[in-house]
Amino acid sequence: MGLVLLAIIWLITFFSTYFFAAKTWWLPHGAAKAASFIDHQFALTYILMGIVFVAAQGALGWLVWKYRDGASNGPVDYSHGNTTMELMWTTLTAVLFIGLNLMGSHVWASERFAPAAAGAVPVEVTGMQFAWYFRYPGADAKYGRTDPKLMDPSAGNEAALGLDTADAAGKDDVITGTMYIPVNREVDLTLRAVDVIHSFFVPSFRFKQDAVPGLAIHMHFTPTEIGDYEIACAELCGLGHYKMHGMVHVVSQEDFDKWLAAREAEKQ
Amino acid sequence: MVAQDAHAHAAPQGFIRKYIFSLDHKVIGIQYILLALTAVFVGMFLSLLMRIHMIWPTAVLPLVGEIKPETYLSLLTMHGTIMVFFVLTTAPQGGFGNYFLPIQIGAPDMAFPVLNMLSFWTTFVAFVVMLAAFFVTGGAPLHGWTGYAPLSALQSAGPGEQLGADLWITSIAIFCIASLMGALNFITTTLDLRAKGMTMMRMPLTVWAWFITAILGLLAFGVLLSAGILLLLDRNLGTSFYVPLVVVNGQVMGHKGGSPLLWQHLFWFFGHPEVYIAILPGMGVASQLLSTFARKPIFGYKAMVYAIMAIGILGFVVWGHHMFMSGMSPYSAFAFSIMTMAIGVPSAIKTFNWLGTIYKSRVRFHTPMLYAIGFVSLFVSGGLSGPFLAQPVLDIPLHDTAFVVAHFHLIMGVAAIFGMFAATYYWFPKMFGRMMNERWGRIHFVLTLIGTYSIFMPMHYLGMAAQPRRYSQFTEVAYLSNLMPLNRFITYAAFITIGAQFIFVINLFWSMFKGPKASDNPWEATTLEWTTATPPPHDNFGGHTPVVYHGPYEYGVPGAPKDYVMQTDPAGVAAH
Ligand code: HEM
Ligand SMILES: [Cu+2]
Ligand SMILES: [Cu+2]
């Protein structure tokens, strides 16, 4: 049975590690500024944890086989432990775990502690069972007033957010069901939800943030590659959670300007 | 320890007093175990339906019919809730803890036998109320076992959010009360009813684990109970603890000013300690068995005790690691993340000590030992994904994906279940006076170990490839369709693993009646339960009280007549 155990534990370790190392399944291609930092930290963590994983499972399999009853290993070592070793591995793990953590923290800080740079493209994202709405404030750079009493998702995008047409700041607000943003410019996001919690998750941007009713959460990120990227809701929001899907189109600055102008024109 | 006499009570006569409303901690322990066994089969069946729906979304199943997306979410919610509360919290602590904690410390019963009975029957009522949620109009709730508000607080937020959700939260509240009663009993018993010579530092590590688990339960379940009551008020009396002004389906709700994050803080203040409530008893059992079957003292007994304490304390200051993406202040994420990494340290110490115990030992591969070894392997695998999730930056891509599902199933789900299997195969002879079948035990072990790894290891890959959790179908998001082959593999593995569990149940019940008779100490173990008759008499030690002379893990003692020295053996053991 010792040999069987050794074989099973080692095989499980081998297959698990193989699929990690071969990157058969991996993080999607990164297309935002944060991706390279995050992927680097991921790779580092993954290598360190991978080493510990292989070492620990390898040792477990080997030890139970080597010290099986009936093998000629001499008498059992009557020992209640070893304080020096105990202290050594406590210190080592503490340094490893906490050090790893501190290394990644500057990325978190740069993303979340500072506000978006001046000149970032403002977009408001609103989650609602089961769709995403995107609002651009228009030339005045101000979002118009919205009123919960006016919300009516069946009457089009503007009514869905309850845009108050009497408010001058809202006259030029563009509201869409698909997100367009220019490449290589920071996006200044405001995240909202009207009913329950949703989560705005764009895997390729390494971006995720819950949208919470009652809160306006400010976030920023910079897309770096032109293309179409999928949004998947990542917080359970009800029966349509699995299809609360959306698209981000990252386009060139000109295309973005053209697109926005066309939407403005449609409103007139 | 004078108190002991006061707790001795005469053995009951009638069937009802003996087996149903029994005050005997051993009967109550078995009742808890049977409840958990029922619950785990319900929970497993639900998970199978989920896995089937994921890969055959349109299948119409016999008995169950068609699974709609909302049905999937009800299955999900009930699977998670039943597994966490009625399996992981019930069997390791209420079941095995109840049966063996008093015996292992040399007590005739729990400190409060009536409270003990009440706590079981309250748990039973909670289970019935939970199952009832399936059968009411609207069905079971769809808000997940974490029940995030406002989804869980609004009757109109989805099907199942009406009466089903009320039953769900009521059941949890009842469960909290039951667990509080149980926790008090465990703590008092451990502190007051230890036999002569059973100092704290001579207690088996199982007892330490049950004791610390009870303290965690006492501190955590009270918070969940209050949180649940507030949720019931929000749902039914129009208060706004968790709900701000929201508009559901174009309808303005009557709430104002509540905070969805408040629920998350309260829930996880309970929720994180809860995962240790689930796993600590398993750690205790693994330690006990590794030492017993390796015929060697546990490596670093004191370090093990301090590690359990450290895990218990740190477990209360890490709850925010579930909330990095919630909109909570990004500054507090730093604190929670450092604390979380810190809790990895005592967990690593335990792993090292388990390996250190096997080093230069003589391992006997009985079925319980196989499960203890499997526990260590799973604990390592599940534990090492922790340092990913503990880093806020890495939590950005991984939070709420299948990676998290992989992590918590391995470390909390399967590892804890392995702890229970180990405990069952180990103590079965003492509980029922017969041995379980070793050959079928081994087959069950091999299938379950390979099976559970095949289910849960691939979920890491799915999570890295950004498959969100709690998705019932992968048809609506284009990139998810690439992951279908892996999802299919997982479902097939689930079929095999779940099938293998019938081997266990058959072995269990067959051995209860047909297994070979067990001696009083079949594993040649040292702790007090192995000094008494099999099964133990009503007052555990047949009228005398044991006196303890040694620590619990005196194996391979040089110069001793046998390779082990019982805790009650007055003969000396060389100083150490
Ligand atoms: C046969 C073994 C099992 C299988 C195949 C299984 C499968 C699953 C699946 C498919 C999910 C849903 C993942 C998602 O869509 O997000 C899930 C969720 C869950 N499972 Fe299991 N599971 C098993 C055993 C267990 C055990 C032993 C536990 C005990 C801890 C457990 C606890 C949970 C919890 C807490 C959730 C989360 C529910 C939620 O998201 O609200 N499972 N499981
Ligand atoms: Cu959602
Ligand atoms: Cu936690």
Short mmCIF file of C-alpha atoms in Angstrom, two decimals, chain A residues 55-237:
data_model
loop_
_atom_site.label_atom_id
_atom_site.label_comp_id
_atom_site.label_asym_id
_atom_site.label_seq_id
_atom_site.Cartn_x
_atom_site.Cartn_y
_atom_site.Cartn_z
CA ALA A 55 8.36 19.55 -2.50
CA ALA A 56 5.61 18.89 0.04
CA GLN A 57 3.70 16.31 -2.01
CA GLY A 58 6.93 14.70 -3.11
CA ALA A 59 8.11 14.44 0.47
CA LEU A 60 4.77 13.10 1.68
CA GLY A 61 4.72 10.35 -0.94
CA TRP A 62 8.33 9.46 -0.36
CA LEU A 63 8.17 9.47 3.44
CA VAL A 64 5.14 7.20 3.74
CA TRP A 65 6.73 4.70 1.41
CA LYS A 66 10.21 4.89 2.88
CA TYR A 67 9.03 4.56 6.47
CA ARG A 68 6.37 1.92 5.87
CA ASP A 69 6.04 -0.72 8.52
CA GLY A 70 8.10 -3.76 7.59
CA ALA A 71 10.81 -1.86 5.74
CA SER A 72 14.23 -2.28 7.34
CA ASN A 73 14.66 1.21 8.73
CA GLY A 74 15.77 0.50 12.25
CA PRO A 75 13.77 1.58 15.30
CA VAL A 76 11.33 4.45 15.38
CA ASP A 77 12.94 7.74 16.32
CA TYR A 78 11.45 8.46 19.75
CA SER A 79 11.41 12.23 19.46
CA HIS A 80 8.86 14.84 20.43
CA GLY A 81 10.13 17.42 17.99
CA ASN A 82 12.88 19.91 17.56
CA THR A 83 12.49 23.53 18.56
CA THR A 84 15.29 24.86 16.37
CA MET A 85 13.76 23.35 13.27
CA GLU A 86 10.34 24.55 14.34
CA LEU A 87 11.63 28.13 14.64
CA MET A 88 13.49 27.85 11.37
CA TRP A 89 10.53 26.88 9.24
CA THR A 90 8.25 29.32 11.00
CA THR A 91 10.61 32.14 10.09
CA LEU A 92 11.09 30.89 6.54
CA THR A 93 7.38 30.66 5.78
CA ALA A 94 6.72 34.01 7.41
CA VAL A 95 9.39 35.67 5.27
CA LEU A 96 8.20 33.92 2.12
CA PHE A 97 4.49 34.67 2.56
CA ILE A 98 4.75 38.21 3.86
CA GLY A 99 7.54 39.15 1.45
CA LEU A 100 5.51 37.92 -1.50
CA ASN A 101 2.63 39.98 -0.30
CA LEU A 102 4.62 43.18 0.07
CA MET A 103 6.09 42.77 -3.40
CA GLY A 104 2.70 42.93 -5.03
CA SER A 105 1.35 45.76 -2.98
CA HIS A 106 2.66 48.67 -5.04
CA VAL A 107 0.53 47.59 -7.98
CA TRP A 108 -2.55 47.62 -5.82
CA ALA A 109 -1.61 51.02 -4.43
CA SER A 110 -1.01 52.59 -7.84
CA GLU A 111 -4.34 51.30 -9.12
CA ARG A 112 -6.52 52.11 -6.18
CA PHE A 113 -5.03 54.84 -4.00
CA ALA A 114 -4.58 57.54 -6.59
CA PRO A 115 -7.45 59.01 -8.61
CA ALA A 116 -7.48 58.90 -12.42
CA ALA A 117 -5.08 61.32 -14.12
CA ALA A 118 -6.41 64.57 -15.49
CA GLY A 119 -7.67 64.13 -19.03
CA ALA A 120 -8.85 60.58 -18.53
CA VAL A 121 -11.96 59.51 -20.47
CA PRO A 122 -14.93 59.54 -18.12
CA VAL A 123 -17.36 56.63 -18.38
CA GLU A 124 -20.07 55.66 -15.95
CA VAL A 125 -20.90 51.96 -15.79
CA THR A 126 -24.23 50.89 -14.35
CA GLY A 127 -25.21 47.31 -13.59
CA MET A 128 -28.84 46.29 -13.60
CA GLN A 129 -30.49 42.83 -13.67
CA PHE A 130 -29.18 41.68 -16.25
CA ALA A 131 -27.45 44.28 -18.41
CA TRP A 132 -24.66 46.83 -18.35
CA TYR A 133 -25.19 50.47 -19.34
CA PHE A 134 -22.42 52.91 -20.22
CA ARG A 135 -22.79 56.65 -19.95
CA TYR A 136 -20.55 59.31 -21.46
CA PRO A 137 -21.05 62.81 -20.03
CA GLY A 138 -20.67 64.66 -23.34
CA ALA A 139 -18.99 67.99 -24.02
CA ASP A 140 -19.81 69.52 -20.64
CA ALA A 141 -17.97 66.63 -18.90
CA LYS A 142 -20.85 66.46 -16.43
CA TYR A 143 -23.23 63.57 -15.90
CA GLY A 144 -26.85 64.69 -15.82
CA ARG A 145 -29.19 63.99 -12.94
CA THR A 146 -30.89 60.62 -12.76
CA ASP A 147 -34.05 59.84 -10.85
CA PRO A 148 -35.01 56.39 -9.63
CA LYS A 149 -38.66 57.18 -10.20
CA LEU A 150 -38.02 57.66 -13.92
CA MET A 151 -36.24 54.34 -14.40
CA ASP A 152 -37.90 52.13 -16.98
CA PRO A 153 -35.62 49.58 -18.65
CA SER A 154 -38.28 48.75 -21.23
CA ALA A 155 -38.17 52.27 -22.69
CA GLY A 156 -34.59 52.41 -23.97
CA ASN A 157 -31.18 53.17 -22.57
CA GLU A 158 -31.86 56.65 -21.23
CA ALA A 159 -35.01 55.65 -19.46
CA ALA A 160 -33.23 52.60 -18.06
CA LEU A 161 -30.96 54.89 -16.05
CA GLY A 162 -33.81 57.31 -15.32
CA LEU A 163 -32.06 60.25 -16.98
CA ASP A 164 -33.84 63.46 -16.05
CA THR A 165 -34.38 65.27 -19.36
CA ALA A 166 -35.07 68.52 -17.51
CA ASP A 167 -31.47 68.70 -16.31
CA ALA A 168 -29.24 70.70 -18.66
CA ALA A 169 -26.14 68.65 -17.77
CA GLY A 170 -27.92 65.54 -19.02
CA LYS A 171 -28.84 66.90 -22.46
CA ASP A 172 -25.60 65.71 -24.04
CA ASP A 173 -25.20 62.46 -22.02
CA VAL A 174 -24.76 59.44 -24.25
CA ILE A 175 -26.00 56.12 -22.88
CA THR A 176 -25.20 52.86 -24.63
CA GLY A 177 -25.32 49.13 -24.07
CA THR A 178 -21.81 48.56 -25.42
CA MET A 179 -18.65 50.20 -24.21
CA TYR A 180 -16.33 52.08 -26.53
CA ILE A 181 -13.04 53.46 -25.28
CA PRO A 182 -9.95 54.88 -26.96
CA VAL A 183 -6.74 52.89 -26.80
CA ASN A 184 -3.86 54.00 -24.57
CA ARG A 185 -5.89 56.54 -22.66
CA GLU A 186 -6.82 56.19 -19.09
CA VAL A 187 -10.49 55.52 -18.46
CA ASP A 188 -12.04 57.20 -15.44
CA LEU A 189 -14.77 54.78 -14.37
CA THR A 190 -17.66 55.41 -12.06
CA LEU A 191 -19.35 52.15 -11.09
CA ARG A 192 -22.95 51.96 -9.96
CA ALA A 193 -25.69 49.40 -9.56
CA VAL A 194 -29.39 50.07 -9.30
CA ASP A 195 -30.84 46.87 -7.87
CA VAL A 196 -28.40 44.29 -6.48
CA ILE A 197 -24.64 43.88 -6.49
CA HIS A 198 -22.99 43.13 -9.83
CA SER A 199 -19.33 42.92 -10.68
CA PHE A 200 -17.67 44.49 -13.68
CA PHE A 201 -15.14 41.92 -14.81
CA VAL A 202 -13.05 42.32 -17.97
CA PRO A 203 -10.59 39.42 -17.84
CA SER A 204 -8.32 40.79 -20.56
CA PHE A 205 -7.88 44.05 -18.68
CA ARG A 206 -7.21 42.23 -15.38
CA PHE A 207 -10.00 44.39 -14.11
CA LYS A 208 -12.70 43.50 -11.65
CA GLN A 209 -14.74 45.64 -9.29
CA ASP A 210 -18.14 45.13 -7.70
CA ALA A 211 -20.86 47.61 -8.56
CA VAL A 212 -22.80 48.20 -5.37
CA PRO A 213 -26.22 49.83 -4.99
CA GLY A 214 -25.90 53.07 -3.07
CA LEU A 215 -22.20 53.51 -3.85
CA ALA A 216 -20.43 55.31 -6.70
CA ILE A 217 -17.09 53.58 -6.94
CA HIS A 218 -14.29 55.33 -8.81
CA MET A 219 -11.71 53.27 -10.64
CA HIS A 220 -9.33 53.75 -13.51
CA PHE A 221 -7.50 51.64 -16.05
CA THR A 222 -5.74 52.03 -19.39
CA PRO A 223 -6.46 49.69 -22.32
CA THR A 224 -3.36 49.12 -24.43
CA GLU A 225 -4.56 47.14 -27.44
CA ILE A 226 -7.25 47.78 -30.01
CA GLY A 227 -9.80 44.96 -30.06
CA ASP A 228 -13.07 43.61 -28.67
CA TYR A 229 -13.13 42.31 -25.12
CA GLU A 230 -15.83 40.51 -23.19
CA ILE A 231 -17.34 41.65 -19.93
CA ALA A 232 -18.68 38.93 -17.64
CA CYS A 233 -20.61 39.74 -14.50
CA ALA A 234 -18.67 38.25 -11.60
CA GLU A 235 -21.06 38.74 -8.68
CA LEU A 236 -24.16 36.58 -8.32
CA CYS A 237 -27.02 38.93 -9.19
#
